[in-house]
mmCIF file of C-alpha atoms in Angstrom:
data_model
loop_
_atom_site.group_PDB
_atom_site.id
_atom_site.type_symbol
_atom_site.label_atom_id
_atom_site.label_comp_id
_atom_site.label_asym_id
_atom_site.label_seq_id
_atom_site.Cartn_x
_atom_site.Cartn_y
_atom_site.Cartn_z
ATOM 1 C CA MET W 1 20.262 45.432 -1.871
ATOM 2 C CA ASN W 2 17.289 45.613 -4.221
ATOM 3 C CA GLU W 3 17.479 43.409 -7.271
ATOM 4 C CA LEU W 4 15.794 44.422 -10.473
ATOM 5 C CA VAL W 5 12.887 42.045 -11.056
ATOM 6 C CA HIS W 6 11.869 41.342 -14.634
ATOM 7 C CA VAL W 7 8.666 39.643 -15.633
ATOM 8 C CA ILE W 8 9.427 37.217 -18.449
ATOM 9 C CA LYS W 9 6.379 37.153 -20.713
ATOM 10 C CA VAL W 10 5.395 33.955 -22.476
ATOM 11 C CA GLY W 11 3.150 34.376 -25.500
ATOM 12 C CA ILE W 12 0.548 32.039 -26.889
ATOM 13 C CA ALA W 13 2.126 28.764 -28.078
ATOM 14 C CA ASP W 14 5.434 29.777 -26.469
ATOM 15 C CA MET W 15 7.609 28.706 -23.552
ATOM 16 C CA ASN W 16 10.467 30.024 -21.452
ATOM 17 C CA VAL W 17 12.480 29.362 -18.294
ATOM 18 C CA VAL W 18 13.112 31.672 -15.345
ATOM 19 C CA GLN W 19 15.175 31.887 -12.159
ATOM 20 C CA PRO W 20 14.945 34.339 -9.227
ATOM 21 C CA PRO W 21 14.589 37.218 -8.851
ATOM 22 C CA HIS W 22 12.565 37.163 -12.073
ATOM 23 C CA LEU W 23 8.948 36.088 -12.533
ATOM 24 C CA ILE W 24 7.274 34.422 -15.507
ATOM 25 C CA ARG W 25 3.803 35.269 -16.838
ATOM 26 C CA THR W 26 1.357 34.371 -19.558
ATOM 27 C CA SER W 27 -2.055 35.799 -20.339
ATOM 28 C CA GLY W 28 -4.896 34.829 -22.598
ATOM 29 C CA LEU W 29 -5.431 31.397 -21.056
ATOM 30 C CA GLY W 30 -8.921 30.511 -22.190
ATOM 31 C CA SER W 31 -9.042 26.942 -23.464
ATOM 32 C CA CYS W 32 -5.229 27.000 -23.517
ATOM 33 C CA VAL W 33 -3.318 25.551 -20.558
ATOM 34 C CA GLY W 34 -0.475 27.245 -18.751
ATOM 35 C CA VAL W 35 1.804 24.515 -17.415
ATOM 36 C CA VAL W 36 4.486 25.507 -14.917
ATOM 37 C CA ILE W 37 7.179 22.930 -14.217
ATOM 38 C CA PHE W 38 9.649 23.737 -11.454
ATOM 39 C CA ASP W 39 12.449 22.484 -9.208
ATOM 40 C CA GLN W 40 11.831 24.153 -5.853
ATOM 41 C CA MET W 41 15.301 23.537 -4.391
ATOM 42 C CA LYS W 42 17.187 24.748 -7.486
ATOM 43 C CA GLU W 43 14.743 27.661 -7.891
ATOM 44 C CA VAL W 44 14.263 27.146 -11.604
ATOM 45 C CA ALA W 45 10.920 27.088 -13.395
ATOM 46 C CA GLY W 46 9.530 26.944 -16.897
ATOM 47 C CA LEU W 47 6.176 27.923 -18.324
ATOM 48 C CA ALA W 48 4.530 26.710 -21.528
ATOM 49 C CA HIS W 49 1.352 28.189 -23.009
ATOM 50 C CA VAL W 50 -0.211 25.110 -24.625
ATOM 51 C CA MET W 51 -2.904 25.654 -27.279
ATOM 52 C CA LEU W 52 -3.769 22.161 -28.482
ATOM 53 C CA PRO W 53 -3.549 18.614 -27.108
ATOM 54 C CA ASP W 54 -1.727 16.755 -29.859
ATOM 55 C CA SER W 55 0.827 17.627 -32.549
ATOM 56 C CA SER W 56 -0.889 15.205 -34.930
ATOM 57 C CA LEU W 57 -3.382 18.074 -35.393
ATOM 58 C CA ALA W 58 -0.626 20.150 -37.032
ATOM 59 C CA ARG W 59 -1.344 21.126 -40.602
ATOM 60 C CA SER W 60 2.230 21.849 -41.670
ATOM 61 C CA GLU W 61 5.430 19.845 -41.640
ATOM 62 C CA THR W 62 7.257 22.221 -39.311
ATOM 63 C CA ILE W 63 5.489 22.506 -35.997
ATOM 64 C CA ASN W 64 5.748 24.904 -33.093
ATOM 65 C CA ILE W 65 6.630 22.517 -30.245
ATOM 66 C CA ALA W 66 5.261 24.898 -27.589
ATOM 67 C CA LYS W 67 1.809 24.812 -29.198
ATOM 68 C CA TYR W 68 0.984 21.167 -28.422
ATOM 69 C CA ALA W 69 0.836 19.341 -25.080
ATOM 70 C CA ASP W 70 2.622 16.253 -26.379
ATOM 71 C CA THR W 71 5.669 18.240 -27.547
ATOM 72 C CA ALA W 72 5.677 21.217 -25.141
ATOM 73 C CA VAL W 73 6.010 19.255 -21.887
ATOM 74 C CA GLU W 74 9.011 17.291 -23.131
ATOM 75 C CA ALA W 75 10.737 20.394 -24.515
ATOM 76 C CA LEU W 76 10.055 22.357 -21.326
ATOM 77 C CA VAL W 77 11.522 19.587 -19.159
ATOM 78 C CA GLU W 78 14.674 19.661 -21.303
ATOM 79 C CA LEU W 79 14.969 23.457 -20.949
ATOM 80 C CA ILE W 80 14.541 23.284 -17.170
ATOM 81 C CA ILE W 81 17.198 20.567 -16.860
ATOM 82 C CA LYS W 82 19.592 22.652 -19.007
ATOM 83 C CA ALA W 83 18.979 25.557 -16.623
ATOM 84 C CA GLY W 84 19.933 23.422 -13.599
ATOM 85 C CA GLY W 85 16.701 21.662 -12.678
ATOM 86 C CA ARG W 86 16.772 18.011 -11.633
ATOM 87 C CA LYS W 87 14.464 15.598 -13.444
ATOM 88 C CA ASN W 88 13.458 13.607 -10.345
ATOM 89 C CA TRP W 89 12.595 16.747 -8.354
ATOM 90 C CA LEU W 90 10.298 18.435 -10.842
ATOM 91 C CA LYS W 91 6.724 19.346 -9.914
ATOM 92 C CA ALA W 92 3.957 21.037 -11.889
ATOM 93 C CA LYS W 93 1.146 23.531 -11.461
ATOM 94 C CA LEU W 94 -1.581 24.039 -14.087
ATOM 95 C CA ALA W 95 -4.088 26.733 -14.953
ATOM 96 C CA GLY W 96 -6.509 27.299 -17.812
ATOM 97 C CA GLY W 97 -8.341 24.753 -19.903
ATOM 98 C CA ALA W 98 -11.634 26.618 -19.740
ATOM 99 C CA GLN W 99 -14.620 25.688 -21.874
ATOM 100 C CA MET W 100 -14.953 29.133 -23.408
ATOM 101 C CA PHE W 101 -17.985 28.457 -25.602
ATOM 102 C CA SER W 102 -20.967 26.163 -25.333
ATOM 103 C CA PHE W 103 -21.892 24.195 -28.418
ATOM 104 C CA GLN W 104 -25.080 22.291 -29.201
ATOM 105 C CA SER W 105 -23.302 20.154 -31.786
ATOM 106 C CA ALA W 106 -23.297 16.380 -32.079
ATOM 107 C CA ASN W 107 -19.489 16.353 -32.310
ATOM 108 C CA THR W 108 -19.039 17.699 -28.779
ATOM 109 C CA ASP W 109 -15.695 15.992 -28.029
ATOM 110 C CA MET W 110 -14.010 17.958 -30.806
ATOM 111 C CA MET W 111 -15.245 21.197 -29.237
ATOM 112 C CA ARG W 112 -14.033 20.302 -25.709
ATOM 113 C CA ILE W 113 -10.674 21.931 -26.424
ATOM 114 C CA GLY W 114 -10.051 23.174 -22.874
ATOM 115 C CA PRO W 115 -10.727 19.864 -21.099
ATOM 116 C CA ARG W 116 -8.828 17.943 -23.794
ATOM 117 C CA ASN W 117 -5.839 20.263 -23.326
ATOM 118 C CA VAL W 118 -5.856 19.642 -19.565
ATOM 119 C CA GLU W 119 -6.087 15.861 -20.051
ATOM 120 C CA ALA W 120 -3.236 15.900 -22.597
ATOM 121 C CA VAL W 121 -0.940 17.995 -20.386
ATOM 122 C CA LYS W 122 -1.609 15.724 -17.396
ATOM 123 C CA ARG W 123 -0.934 12.644 -19.526
ATOM 124 C CA GLU W 124 2.442 14.067 -20.599
ATOM 125 C CA LEU W 125 3.355 15.063 -17.042
ATOM 126 C CA GLU W 126 2.493 11.543 -15.911
ATOM 127 C CA ARG W 127 4.720 10.130 -18.660
ATOM 128 C CA PHE W 128 7.648 12.086 -17.165
ATOM 129 C CA ARG W 129 6.554 11.209 -13.601
ATOM 130 C CA ILE W 130 6.039 14.873 -12.727
ATOM 131 C CA PRO W 131 3.358 15.298 -10.052
ATOM 132 C CA VAL W 132 0.747 18.030 -10.396
ATOM 133 C CA VAL W 133 0.823 19.699 -6.963
ATOM 134 C CA ALA W 134 -1.825 22.354 -7.687
ATOM 135 C CA GLU W 135 -4.238 23.319 -10.441
ATOM 136 C CA ASP W 136 -6.921 25.809 -11.337
ATOM 137 C CA VAL W 137 -8.501 24.430 -14.494
ATOM 138 C CA GLY W 138 -11.857 24.344 -16.217
ATOM 139 C CA GLY W 139 -14.674 26.780 -15.799
ATOM 140 C CA SER W 140 -15.560 29.254 -18.505
ATOM 141 C CA SER W 141 -13.356 32.279 -17.762
ATOM 142 C CA GLY W 142 -10.004 33.386 -19.098
ATOM 143 C CA ARG W 143 -6.926 33.623 -16.880
ATOM 144 C CA THR W 144 -3.566 35.338 -16.561
ATOM 145 C CA ILE W 145 -0.933 33.531 -14.499
ATOM 146 C CA GLU W 146 2.369 34.570 -12.940
ATOM 147 C CA PHE W 147 4.848 32.226 -11.262
ATOM 148 C CA ASN W 148 7.549 33.128 -8.759
ATOM 149 C CA PRO W 149 10.368 30.515 -8.800
ATOM 150 C CA LYS W 150 11.625 31.721 -5.388
ATOM 151 C CA THR W 151 8.346 31.136 -3.523
ATOM 152 C CA CYS W 152 6.824 28.605 -5.992
ATOM 153 C CA ILE W 153 3.549 30.520 -5.809
ATOM 154 C CA LEU W 154 1.370 30.623 -8.907
ATOM 155 C CA SER W 155 -0.795 33.735 -8.917
ATOM 156 C CA ILE W 156 -3.924 33.379 -11.060
ATOM 157 C CA ARG W 157 -6.035 36.325 -12.144
ATOM 158 C CA THR W 158 -9.386 35.086 -13.484
ATOM 159 C CA VAL W 159 -11.757 37.320 -15.427
ATOM 160 C CA ASN W 160 -14.500 38.627 -13.089
ATOM 161 C CA GLN W 161 -13.194 36.542 -10.153
ATOM 162 C CA GLY W 162 -10.105 38.341 -8.887
ATOM 163 C CA VAL W 163 -6.744 36.838 -7.937
ATOM 164 C CA LYS W 164 -5.906 33.621 -6.122
ATOM 165 C CA GLU W 165 -2.631 31.885 -5.312
ATOM 166 C CA ILE W 166 -1.824 28.199 -5.503
#
């Protein structure tokens, strides 16, 4: 019996949760980080498209929790647990965090958005004791990622480099 497979699309500064037979995808990962958190045995996974490392950078009082590493990871863990995932069995895969532009400025740390996003996501995952089991981060090319919660394979399509699976 063939099941209808839907691809759940996650936009920039967004998150969602998926279970088989469906897949979850996000595109436009330049300096942004796509963080997939999953429970392999329960076949549940969530994906957040993180834009910035820290919600203290927010300019308004109401913030989009999916936009920042420090709020997105926690919210995604809660969504996965609500969907049946088990906190102590969660694992993560990461992609993105590219350095999309090169700057000759003195304030280089501020412009290292991609690497800072990766560091912030890893710090939050560590806080929740979620191991990163695979990653494809850095570089200078954009990515589109798609995760299959049944196989736990993250397919990564990188601009001018083709597709790889982790």
